[in-house]
Coordinates of N, CA, C and O in Angstrom, one line a residue:
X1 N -62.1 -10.4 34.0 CA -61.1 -10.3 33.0 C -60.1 -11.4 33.0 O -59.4 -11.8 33.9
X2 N -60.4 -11.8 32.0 CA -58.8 -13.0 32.0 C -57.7 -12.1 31.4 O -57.8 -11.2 30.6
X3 N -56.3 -13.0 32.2 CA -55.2 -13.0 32.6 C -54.6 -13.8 31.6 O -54.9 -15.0 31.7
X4 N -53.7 -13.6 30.4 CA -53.3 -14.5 29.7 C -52.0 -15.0 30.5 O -51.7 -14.4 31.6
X5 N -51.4 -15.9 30.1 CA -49.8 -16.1 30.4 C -48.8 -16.1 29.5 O -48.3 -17.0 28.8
X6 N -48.6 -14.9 29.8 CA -47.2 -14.8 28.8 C -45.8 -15.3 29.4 O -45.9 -15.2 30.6
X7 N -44.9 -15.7 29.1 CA -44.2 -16.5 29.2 C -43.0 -15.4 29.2 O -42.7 -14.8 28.2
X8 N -42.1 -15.1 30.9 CA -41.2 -13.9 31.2 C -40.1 -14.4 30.4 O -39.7 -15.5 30.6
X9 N -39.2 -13.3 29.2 CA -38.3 -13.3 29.1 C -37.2 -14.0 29.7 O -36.8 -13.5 30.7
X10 N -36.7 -15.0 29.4 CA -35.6 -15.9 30.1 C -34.3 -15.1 29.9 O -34.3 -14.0 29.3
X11 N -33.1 -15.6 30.4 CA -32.2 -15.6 30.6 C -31.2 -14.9 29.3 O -30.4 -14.1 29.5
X12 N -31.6 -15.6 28.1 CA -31.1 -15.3 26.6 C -31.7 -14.6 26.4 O -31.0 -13.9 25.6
X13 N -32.6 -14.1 26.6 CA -33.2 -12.5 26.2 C -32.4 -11.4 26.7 O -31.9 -10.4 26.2
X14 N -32.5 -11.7 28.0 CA -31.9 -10.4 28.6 C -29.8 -10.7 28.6 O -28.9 -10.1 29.1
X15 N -29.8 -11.6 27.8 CA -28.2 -11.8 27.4 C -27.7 -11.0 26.3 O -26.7 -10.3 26.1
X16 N -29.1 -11.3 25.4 CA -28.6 -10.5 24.1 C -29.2 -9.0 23.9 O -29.2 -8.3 22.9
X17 N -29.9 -8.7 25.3 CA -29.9 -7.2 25.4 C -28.9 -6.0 25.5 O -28.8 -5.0 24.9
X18 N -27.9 -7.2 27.0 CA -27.1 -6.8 27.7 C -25.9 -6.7 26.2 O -25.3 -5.7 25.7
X19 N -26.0 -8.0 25.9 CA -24.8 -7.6 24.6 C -25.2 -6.6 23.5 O -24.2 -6.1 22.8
X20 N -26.3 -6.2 23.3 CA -26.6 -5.1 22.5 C -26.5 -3.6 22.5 O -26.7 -2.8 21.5
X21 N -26.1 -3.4 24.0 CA -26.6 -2.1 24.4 C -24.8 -2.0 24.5 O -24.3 -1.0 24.0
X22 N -24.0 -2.9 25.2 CA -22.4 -2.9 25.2 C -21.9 -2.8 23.7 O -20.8 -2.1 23.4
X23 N -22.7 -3.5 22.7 CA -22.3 -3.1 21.7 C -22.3 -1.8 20.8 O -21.6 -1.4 19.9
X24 N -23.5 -1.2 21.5 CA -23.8 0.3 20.7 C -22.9 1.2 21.7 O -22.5 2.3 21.2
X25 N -22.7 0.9 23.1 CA -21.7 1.8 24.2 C -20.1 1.7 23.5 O -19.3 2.6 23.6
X26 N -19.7 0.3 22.7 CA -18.6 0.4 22.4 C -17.8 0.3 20.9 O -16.8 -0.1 20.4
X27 N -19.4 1.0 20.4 CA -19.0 1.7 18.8 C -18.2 2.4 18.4 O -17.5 2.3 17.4
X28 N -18.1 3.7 19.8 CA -17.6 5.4 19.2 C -15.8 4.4 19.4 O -15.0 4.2 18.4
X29 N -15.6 4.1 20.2 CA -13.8 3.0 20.4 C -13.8 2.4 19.1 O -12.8 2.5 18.5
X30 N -15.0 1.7 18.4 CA -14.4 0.7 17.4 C -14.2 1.6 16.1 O -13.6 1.1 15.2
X31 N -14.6 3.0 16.0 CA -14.0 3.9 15.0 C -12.7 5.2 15.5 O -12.7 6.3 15.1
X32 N -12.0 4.7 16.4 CA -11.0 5.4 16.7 C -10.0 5.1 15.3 O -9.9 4.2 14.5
X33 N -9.2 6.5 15.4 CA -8.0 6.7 14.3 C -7.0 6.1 15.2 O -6.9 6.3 16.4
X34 N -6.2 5.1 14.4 CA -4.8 4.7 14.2 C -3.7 5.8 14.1 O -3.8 6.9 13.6
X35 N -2.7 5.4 14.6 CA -1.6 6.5 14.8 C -0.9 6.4 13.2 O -0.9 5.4 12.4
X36 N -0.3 7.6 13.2 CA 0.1 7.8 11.4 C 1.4 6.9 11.5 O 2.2 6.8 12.4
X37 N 1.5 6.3 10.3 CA 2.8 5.2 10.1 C 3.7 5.6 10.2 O 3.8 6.7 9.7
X38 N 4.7 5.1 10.7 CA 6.4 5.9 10.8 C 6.8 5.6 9.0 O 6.4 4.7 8.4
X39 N 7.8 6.8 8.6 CA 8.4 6.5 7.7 C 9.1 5.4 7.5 O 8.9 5.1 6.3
X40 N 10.0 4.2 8.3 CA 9.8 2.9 8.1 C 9.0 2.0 7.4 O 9.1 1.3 6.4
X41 N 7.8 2.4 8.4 CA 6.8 1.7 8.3 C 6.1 2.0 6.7 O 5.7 1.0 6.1
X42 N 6.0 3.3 6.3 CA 5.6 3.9 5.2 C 6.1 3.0 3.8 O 5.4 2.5 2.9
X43 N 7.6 3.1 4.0 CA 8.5 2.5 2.9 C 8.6 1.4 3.1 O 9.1 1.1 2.0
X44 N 8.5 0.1 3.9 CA 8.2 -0.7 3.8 C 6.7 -1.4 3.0 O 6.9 -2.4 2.3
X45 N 5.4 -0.7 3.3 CA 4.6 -0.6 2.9 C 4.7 -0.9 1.5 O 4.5 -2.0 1.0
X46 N 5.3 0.7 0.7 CA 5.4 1.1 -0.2 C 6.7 -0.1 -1.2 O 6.6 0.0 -2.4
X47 N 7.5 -0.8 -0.6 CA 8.1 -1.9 -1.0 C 7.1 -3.2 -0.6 O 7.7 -4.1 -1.1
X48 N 6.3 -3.5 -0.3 CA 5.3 -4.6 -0.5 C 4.3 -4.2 -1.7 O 4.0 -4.9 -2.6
X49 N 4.1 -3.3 -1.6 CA 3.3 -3.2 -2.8 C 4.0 -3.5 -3.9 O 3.6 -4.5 -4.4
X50 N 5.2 -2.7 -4.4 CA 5.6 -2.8 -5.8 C 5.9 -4.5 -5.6 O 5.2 -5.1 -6.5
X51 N 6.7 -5.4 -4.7 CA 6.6 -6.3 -4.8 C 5.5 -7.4 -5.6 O 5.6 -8.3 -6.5
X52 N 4.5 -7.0 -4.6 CA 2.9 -7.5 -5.0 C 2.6 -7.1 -6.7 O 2.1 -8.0 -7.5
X53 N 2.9 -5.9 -7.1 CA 2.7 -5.7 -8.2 C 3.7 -6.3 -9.6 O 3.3 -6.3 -10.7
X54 N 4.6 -6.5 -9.2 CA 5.9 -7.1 -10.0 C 5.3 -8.6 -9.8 O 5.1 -9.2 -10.8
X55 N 5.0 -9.3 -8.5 CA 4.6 -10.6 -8.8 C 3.5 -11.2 -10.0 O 3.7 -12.1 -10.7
X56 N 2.0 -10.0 -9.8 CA 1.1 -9.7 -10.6 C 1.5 -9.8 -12.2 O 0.7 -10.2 -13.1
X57 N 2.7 -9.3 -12.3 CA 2.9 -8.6 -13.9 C 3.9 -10.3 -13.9 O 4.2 -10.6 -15.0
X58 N 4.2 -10.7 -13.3 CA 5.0 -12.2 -13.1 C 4.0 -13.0 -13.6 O 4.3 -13.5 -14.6
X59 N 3.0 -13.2 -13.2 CA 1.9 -14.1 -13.1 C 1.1 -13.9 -14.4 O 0.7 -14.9 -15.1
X60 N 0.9 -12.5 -14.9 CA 0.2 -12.3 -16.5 C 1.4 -12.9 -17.2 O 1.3 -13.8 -18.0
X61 N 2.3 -12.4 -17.1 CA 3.6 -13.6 -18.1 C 3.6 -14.5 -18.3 O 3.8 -14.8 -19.4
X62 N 3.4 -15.4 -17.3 CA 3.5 -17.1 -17.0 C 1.7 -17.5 -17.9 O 1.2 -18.4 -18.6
X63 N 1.5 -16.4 -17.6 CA -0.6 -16.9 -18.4 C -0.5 -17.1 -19.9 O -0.6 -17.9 -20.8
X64 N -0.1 -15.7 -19.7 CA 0.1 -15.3 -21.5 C 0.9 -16.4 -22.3 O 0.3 -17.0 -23.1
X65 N 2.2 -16.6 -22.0 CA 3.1 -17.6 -22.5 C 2.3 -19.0 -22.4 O 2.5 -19.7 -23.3
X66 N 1.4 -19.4 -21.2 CA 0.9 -21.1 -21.6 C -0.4 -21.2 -22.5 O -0.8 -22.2 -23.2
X67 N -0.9 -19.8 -22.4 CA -1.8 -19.7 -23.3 C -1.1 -19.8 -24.7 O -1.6 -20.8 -25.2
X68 N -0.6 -19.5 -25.2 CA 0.0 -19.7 -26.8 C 0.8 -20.7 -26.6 O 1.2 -21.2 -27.6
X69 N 1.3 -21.3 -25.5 CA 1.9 -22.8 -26.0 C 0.5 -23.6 -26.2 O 0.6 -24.6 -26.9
X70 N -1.1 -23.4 -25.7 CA -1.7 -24.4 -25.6 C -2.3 -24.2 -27.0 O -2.5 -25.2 -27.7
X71 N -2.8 -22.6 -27.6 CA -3.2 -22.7 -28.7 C -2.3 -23.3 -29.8 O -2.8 -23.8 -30.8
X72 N -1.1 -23.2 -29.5 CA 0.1 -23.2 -30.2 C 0.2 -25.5 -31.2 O 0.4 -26.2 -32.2
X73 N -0.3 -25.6 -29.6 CA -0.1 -27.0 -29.8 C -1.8 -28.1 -30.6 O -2.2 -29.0 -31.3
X74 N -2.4 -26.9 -29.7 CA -3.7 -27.3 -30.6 C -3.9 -27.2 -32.2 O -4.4 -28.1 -32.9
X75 N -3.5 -26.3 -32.5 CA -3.1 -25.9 -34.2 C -2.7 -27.1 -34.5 O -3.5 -27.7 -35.2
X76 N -1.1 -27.9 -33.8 CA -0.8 -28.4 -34.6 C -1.2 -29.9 -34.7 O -0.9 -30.7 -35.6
X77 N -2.1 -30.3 -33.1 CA -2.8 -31.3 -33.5 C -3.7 -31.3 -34.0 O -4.0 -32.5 -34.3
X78 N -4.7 -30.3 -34.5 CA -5.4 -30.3 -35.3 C -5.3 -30.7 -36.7 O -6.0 -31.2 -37.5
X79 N -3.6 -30.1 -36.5 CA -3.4 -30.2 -38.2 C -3.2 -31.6 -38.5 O -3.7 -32.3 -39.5
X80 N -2.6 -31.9 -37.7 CA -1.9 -33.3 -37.8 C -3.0 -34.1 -37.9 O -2.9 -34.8 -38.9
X81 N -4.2 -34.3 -37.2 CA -5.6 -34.8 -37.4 C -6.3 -34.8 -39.0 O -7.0 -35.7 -39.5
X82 N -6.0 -33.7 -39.7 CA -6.7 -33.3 -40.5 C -8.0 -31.9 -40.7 O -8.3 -31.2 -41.7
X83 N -8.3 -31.9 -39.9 CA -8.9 -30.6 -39.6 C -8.9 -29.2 -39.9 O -8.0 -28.5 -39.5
X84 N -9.9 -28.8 -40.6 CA -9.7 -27.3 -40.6 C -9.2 -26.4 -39.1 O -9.7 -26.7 -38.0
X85 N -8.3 -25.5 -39.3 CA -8.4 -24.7 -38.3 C -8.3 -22.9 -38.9 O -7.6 -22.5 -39.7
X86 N -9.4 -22.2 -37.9 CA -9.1 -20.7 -38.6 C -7.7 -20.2 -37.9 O -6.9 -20.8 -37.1
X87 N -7.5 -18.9 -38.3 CA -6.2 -19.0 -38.1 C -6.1 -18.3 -36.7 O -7.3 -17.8 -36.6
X88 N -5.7 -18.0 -36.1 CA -5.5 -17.5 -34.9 C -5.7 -16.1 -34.4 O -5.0 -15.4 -35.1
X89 N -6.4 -15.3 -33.5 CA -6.5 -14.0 -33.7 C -5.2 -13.3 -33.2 O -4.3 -14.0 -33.0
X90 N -5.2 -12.4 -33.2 CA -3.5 -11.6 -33.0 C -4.0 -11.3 -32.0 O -5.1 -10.7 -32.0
X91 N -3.2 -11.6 -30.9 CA -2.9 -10.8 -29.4 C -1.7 -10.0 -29.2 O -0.7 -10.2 -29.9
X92 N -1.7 -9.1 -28.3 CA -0.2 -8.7 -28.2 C 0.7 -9.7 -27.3 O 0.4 -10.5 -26.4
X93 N 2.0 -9.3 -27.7 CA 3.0 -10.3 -27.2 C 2.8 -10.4 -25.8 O 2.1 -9.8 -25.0
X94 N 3.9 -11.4 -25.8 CA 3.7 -11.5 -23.6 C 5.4 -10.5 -23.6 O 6.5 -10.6 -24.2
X95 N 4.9 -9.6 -22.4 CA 5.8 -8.8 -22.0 C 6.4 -9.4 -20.7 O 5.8 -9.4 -19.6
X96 N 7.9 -10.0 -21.1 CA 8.5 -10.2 -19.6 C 8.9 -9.2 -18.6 O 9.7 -8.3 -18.9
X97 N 8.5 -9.1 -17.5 CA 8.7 -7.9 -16.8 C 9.9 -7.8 -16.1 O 10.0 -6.9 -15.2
X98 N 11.1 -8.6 -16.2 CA 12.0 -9.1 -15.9 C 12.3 -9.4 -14.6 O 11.3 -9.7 -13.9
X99 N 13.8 -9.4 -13.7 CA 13.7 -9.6 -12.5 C 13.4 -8.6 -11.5 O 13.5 -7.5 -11.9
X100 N 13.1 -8.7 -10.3 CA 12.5 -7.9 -9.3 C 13.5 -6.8 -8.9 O 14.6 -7.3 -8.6
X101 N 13.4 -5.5 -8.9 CA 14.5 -4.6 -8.7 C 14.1 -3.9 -7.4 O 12.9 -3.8 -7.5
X102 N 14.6 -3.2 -6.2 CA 13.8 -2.6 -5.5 C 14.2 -1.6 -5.8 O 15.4 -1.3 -6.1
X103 N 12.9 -0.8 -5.8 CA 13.0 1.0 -6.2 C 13.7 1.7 -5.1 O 13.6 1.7 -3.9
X104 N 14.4 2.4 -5.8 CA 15.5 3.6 -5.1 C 14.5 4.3 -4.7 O 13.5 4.7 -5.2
X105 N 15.2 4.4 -3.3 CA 14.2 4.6 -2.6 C 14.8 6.3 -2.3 O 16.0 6.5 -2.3
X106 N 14.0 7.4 -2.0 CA 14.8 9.1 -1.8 C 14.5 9.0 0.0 O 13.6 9.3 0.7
X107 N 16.0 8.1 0.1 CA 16.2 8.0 1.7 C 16.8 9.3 2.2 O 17.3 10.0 1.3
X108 N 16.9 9.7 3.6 CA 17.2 10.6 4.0 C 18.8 10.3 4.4 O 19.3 9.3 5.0
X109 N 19.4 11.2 4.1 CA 20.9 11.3 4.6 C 21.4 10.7 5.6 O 20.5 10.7 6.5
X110 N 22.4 10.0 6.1 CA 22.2 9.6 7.5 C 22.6 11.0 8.4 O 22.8 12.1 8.1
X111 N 22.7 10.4 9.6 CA 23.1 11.8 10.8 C 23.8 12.2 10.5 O 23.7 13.4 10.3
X112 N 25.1 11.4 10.3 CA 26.1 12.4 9.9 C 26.6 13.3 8.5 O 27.6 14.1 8.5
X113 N 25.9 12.9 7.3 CA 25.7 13.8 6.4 C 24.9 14.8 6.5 O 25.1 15.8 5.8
X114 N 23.6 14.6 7.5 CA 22.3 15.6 8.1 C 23.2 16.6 8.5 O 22.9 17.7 8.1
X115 N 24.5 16.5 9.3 CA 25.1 17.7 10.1 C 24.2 17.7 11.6 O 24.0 18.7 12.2
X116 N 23.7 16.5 12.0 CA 23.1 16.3 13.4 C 24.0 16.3 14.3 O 23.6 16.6 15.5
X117 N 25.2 15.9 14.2 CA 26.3 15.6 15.5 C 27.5 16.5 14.7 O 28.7 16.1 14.7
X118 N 27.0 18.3 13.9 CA 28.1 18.5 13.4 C 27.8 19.9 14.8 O 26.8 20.2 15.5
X119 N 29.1 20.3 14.8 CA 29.3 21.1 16.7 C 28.6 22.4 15.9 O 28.5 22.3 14.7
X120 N 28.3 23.5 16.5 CA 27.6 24.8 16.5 C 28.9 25.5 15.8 O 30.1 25.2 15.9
X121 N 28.1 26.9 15.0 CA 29.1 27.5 14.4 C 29.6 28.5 15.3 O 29.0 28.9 16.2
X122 N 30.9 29.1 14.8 CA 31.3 29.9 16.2 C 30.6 31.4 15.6 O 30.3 32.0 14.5
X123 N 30.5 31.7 16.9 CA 29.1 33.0 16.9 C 30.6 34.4 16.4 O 31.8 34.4 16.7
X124 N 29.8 35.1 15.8 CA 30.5 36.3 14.9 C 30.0 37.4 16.0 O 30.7 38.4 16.2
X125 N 29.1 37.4 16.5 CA 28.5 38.7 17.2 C 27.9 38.2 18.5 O 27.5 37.1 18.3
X126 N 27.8 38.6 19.3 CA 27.2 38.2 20.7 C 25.5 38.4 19.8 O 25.1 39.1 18.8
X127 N 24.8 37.2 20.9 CA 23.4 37.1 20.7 C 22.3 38.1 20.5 O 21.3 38.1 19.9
X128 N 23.0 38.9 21.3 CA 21.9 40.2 21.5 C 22.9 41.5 22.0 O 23.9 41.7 22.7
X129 N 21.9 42.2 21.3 CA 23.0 43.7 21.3 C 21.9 45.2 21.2 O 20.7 45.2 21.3
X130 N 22.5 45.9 21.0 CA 21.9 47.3 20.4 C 22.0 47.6 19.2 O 21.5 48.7 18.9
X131 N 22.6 47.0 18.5 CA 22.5 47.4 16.9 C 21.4 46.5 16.5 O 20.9 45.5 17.1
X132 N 20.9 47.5 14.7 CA 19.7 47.5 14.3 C 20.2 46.1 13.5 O 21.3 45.5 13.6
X133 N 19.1 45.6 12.4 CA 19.8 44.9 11.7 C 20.5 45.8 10.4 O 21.3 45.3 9.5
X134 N 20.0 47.0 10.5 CA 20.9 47.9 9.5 C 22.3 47.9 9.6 O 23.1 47.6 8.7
X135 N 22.5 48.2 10.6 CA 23.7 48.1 11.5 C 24.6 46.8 11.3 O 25.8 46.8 11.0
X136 N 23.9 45.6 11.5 CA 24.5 44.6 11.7 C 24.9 44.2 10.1 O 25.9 43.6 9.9
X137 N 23.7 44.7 8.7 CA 23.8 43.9 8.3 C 25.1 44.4 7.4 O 25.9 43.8 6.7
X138 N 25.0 45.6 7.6 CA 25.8 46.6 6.8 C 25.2 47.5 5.7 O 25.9 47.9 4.9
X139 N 24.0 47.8 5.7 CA 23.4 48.3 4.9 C 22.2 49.7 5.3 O 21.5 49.8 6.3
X140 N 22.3 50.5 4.4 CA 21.8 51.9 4.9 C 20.6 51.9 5.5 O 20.3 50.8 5.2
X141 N 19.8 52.3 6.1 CA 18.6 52.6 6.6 C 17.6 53.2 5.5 O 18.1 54.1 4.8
X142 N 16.4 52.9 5.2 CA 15.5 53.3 4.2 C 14.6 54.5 4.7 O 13.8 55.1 4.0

């Protein structure tokens, strides 16, 4: 019987085994959950966005406005040339979105409107007792 010779896996084979098998071992880690954003962090967020979005509605302004100065000027060298020109289709206006305002934001009180550092109220009745709450609250028994 002949013996062929196959030629033993080198070095890069069994490299990109080794990296294959590490990589399917270190899947279930690369879909781990992130911890939930602090409210900070939240409104912050939530102030980049509108940002980003106000720049956006910035940027269709600046388009819209050079677009009608370019058609604007074309008309009139056309005219000036001699040339027919049809007349223009109607777009709606360019809407300035004006300057950047940050949204009022429904912040939380600070501590000391919270009543966090306001002292305990003084107790009307000891904690615990023998009366019902009928008793306590002033009201008859049903």
């Amino acid at each position: 019987m002949l013996m062929m010779n196959r030629p033993t896996p080198g070095p890069c084979a069994a490299a990109a085994a080794l990296c294959a098998v590490l990589g399917l071992a270190l899947l279930p880690a690369a879909h781990a959950k992130l911890p939930a954003p602090t409210p900070e962090a939240k409104a912050k967020a939530d102030e980049a966005k509108a940002k980003t979005a106000w720049s956006d509605k910035v940027a269709a302004f600046q388009l819209c406005k050079s677009m009608d100065r370019v058609a604007a000027r074309y008309a009139q060298e056309a005219k000036a040339a001699g040339k027919e020109t049809k007349p223009s289709t109607a777009t709606p206006a360019c809407t300035d979105p004006g300057p950047y305002q940050v949204a009022a934001t429904a912040a939380t009180p600070p501590l000391e409107a919270a009543g966090a550092h306001s002292p305990a109220k003084t107790a009307a009745s000891p904690p615990s007792g023998k009366a019902t709450s009928a008793e306590q609250t002033g009201t008859p028994k049903k």
